[in-house]
Amino acid sequence: MAFELKMPKLGESVTEGTIGKWLKQPGDKVNKYDLLVEVQTDKVNTEIPSPVAGTLKEVKVEEGQTVPIGTLLAIFDTADGEAAAQPSAAAVQPQAATTQQPQGQPAPAQTPAAAPKPSQPAGVPPASGRAPSERGPSVPPPSASRPSAPEGAAPASTRAAPPPPQSPSPAPQSSGAATATAERPDLSDVRATPAVRKLAGENGIDISEIEGTGLGGRVSRKDVEDFIAQRQSSRQQAPTRVVQAQPQAPSQSAPVRQAPVPSLSGDELVPLSQMRRAIANNMVQAWSAPHAHAVMEVDMTDLMRYRERVRGEFQEREGFDLSPAAFIAKAVVEALRTVPSVNSSWTDQGLIRHRELNLGYAVALGDDGLIVPVIKDADGKSLAGLMRSIRDVVDRAKARRLTLDDLSGGTFTLNNTGPLGTVVSSPIVPPGQAAILSSESIRKRLVVTDEDAIAIRQMMNIVIGFDHRVVDGSTAARFLTAVRDWLQSAGTSVPVY
């Protein structure tokens, strides 16, 4: 049976991918989960595993070509790999089972296992009545397995007809148990972590109804949260989505109206890289939120003295330096605990208050662009733990070794522009978050102290950019105050480990 492999969705806001290298060639035997092709995106380079076992029959996209999500990449012959194939190939098994059922007793034993697949087309409308209509464009990632279900639907329905005349007793079972087994047994095929399954169970959601956006259709926590929000939205008001579409039209059409570009002698057109194009799209999307900014000074003198006292031992123990960035990240974490409303996201249905604290850390990649890996569960890390995580994501970002998981799930972003020498910047809030903090360069300045004396102090500006739909000016000021106070007091004696 032919199986079509399509370009999966490789992450949030990723709309296309470039074929870097085919790891298998036409005619090669491929086992399920064998690494098949290297795909380059604006965010990461990743290797896509084969979702089926069989023979690679034809490659549709050559190396170096850039194609959108959902594009047909290759065709497999799964005739010799149906045991390990995905539901698309597994749909063939019920056909063989039904033809063999009249031969003997094994048929009834196979009927419950085979029944879910023929009944799957019948069960699709209820599930798809929610998922596709609500998720829309997110259908392409699992297209490697989903389209094959309709292909097998017609033959399966014609083959499914024989079971009722075959034996009267199993027929009621196949009708009642088929719908149950059409969903429940397939739960083991759904790729998701235990935590994600638990979240779905706590909200009474059948995880098999959720279209996964991860590799191979993996269901992520964000997929479940989006499904919950969309389900609530559909229950409340159907017209709300119509209202949302109207304000989006100007923002989408705005980038089309470009200012005239002068044509001068010696001009050179530099093609847009995937990363540059993605940055442009993300920034336009981010700027659709009403932005506001606030600035506050921080006296870093005592903290820098404390850092000098502990950095030698840290360097000897860890093998790398203890950067001020670790102290700033720790201050942000503690401030988010003090002002939790900043760790939120805007939706038309309401504000989502995040319990997890995942800190995005902006990393500049020179002229290539900017990338924001995420430090998960930052509130559970010590000062040394944060320093290790910062060094890890920065090193892997510059080496282009970040994974898709490294770039997802951020709830707040820290933009440490200090090493670049800036004094005041105007950071843009990443889409899906409520705020971002920039920590500027630490500079010695003449300062008038509380005792009316003039002293040389090491001063730093911190700037918060915030979505004014979620965060008000007073809340932003409280957050900056919490960051400043921690750096000027607790930060001067915080345990490193």
Coordinates of C-alpha atoms in Angstrom, one line a residue, residues 445-457:
R445 CA 28.0 56.8 37.2
L446 CA 28.0 59.6 39.6
V447 CA 25.0 59.2 41.9
V448 CA 23.6 61.4 44.7
T449 CA 23.0 59.0 47.6
D450 CA 20.3 59.1 50.2
E451 CA 22.8 60.9 52.5
D452 CA 23.1 63.7 49.9
A453 CA 26.7 62.6 49.1
I454 CA 28.1 62.1 45.6
A455 CA 29.3 58.6 45.0
I456 CA 30.5 56.4 42.1
R457 CA 28.0 53.6 41.7

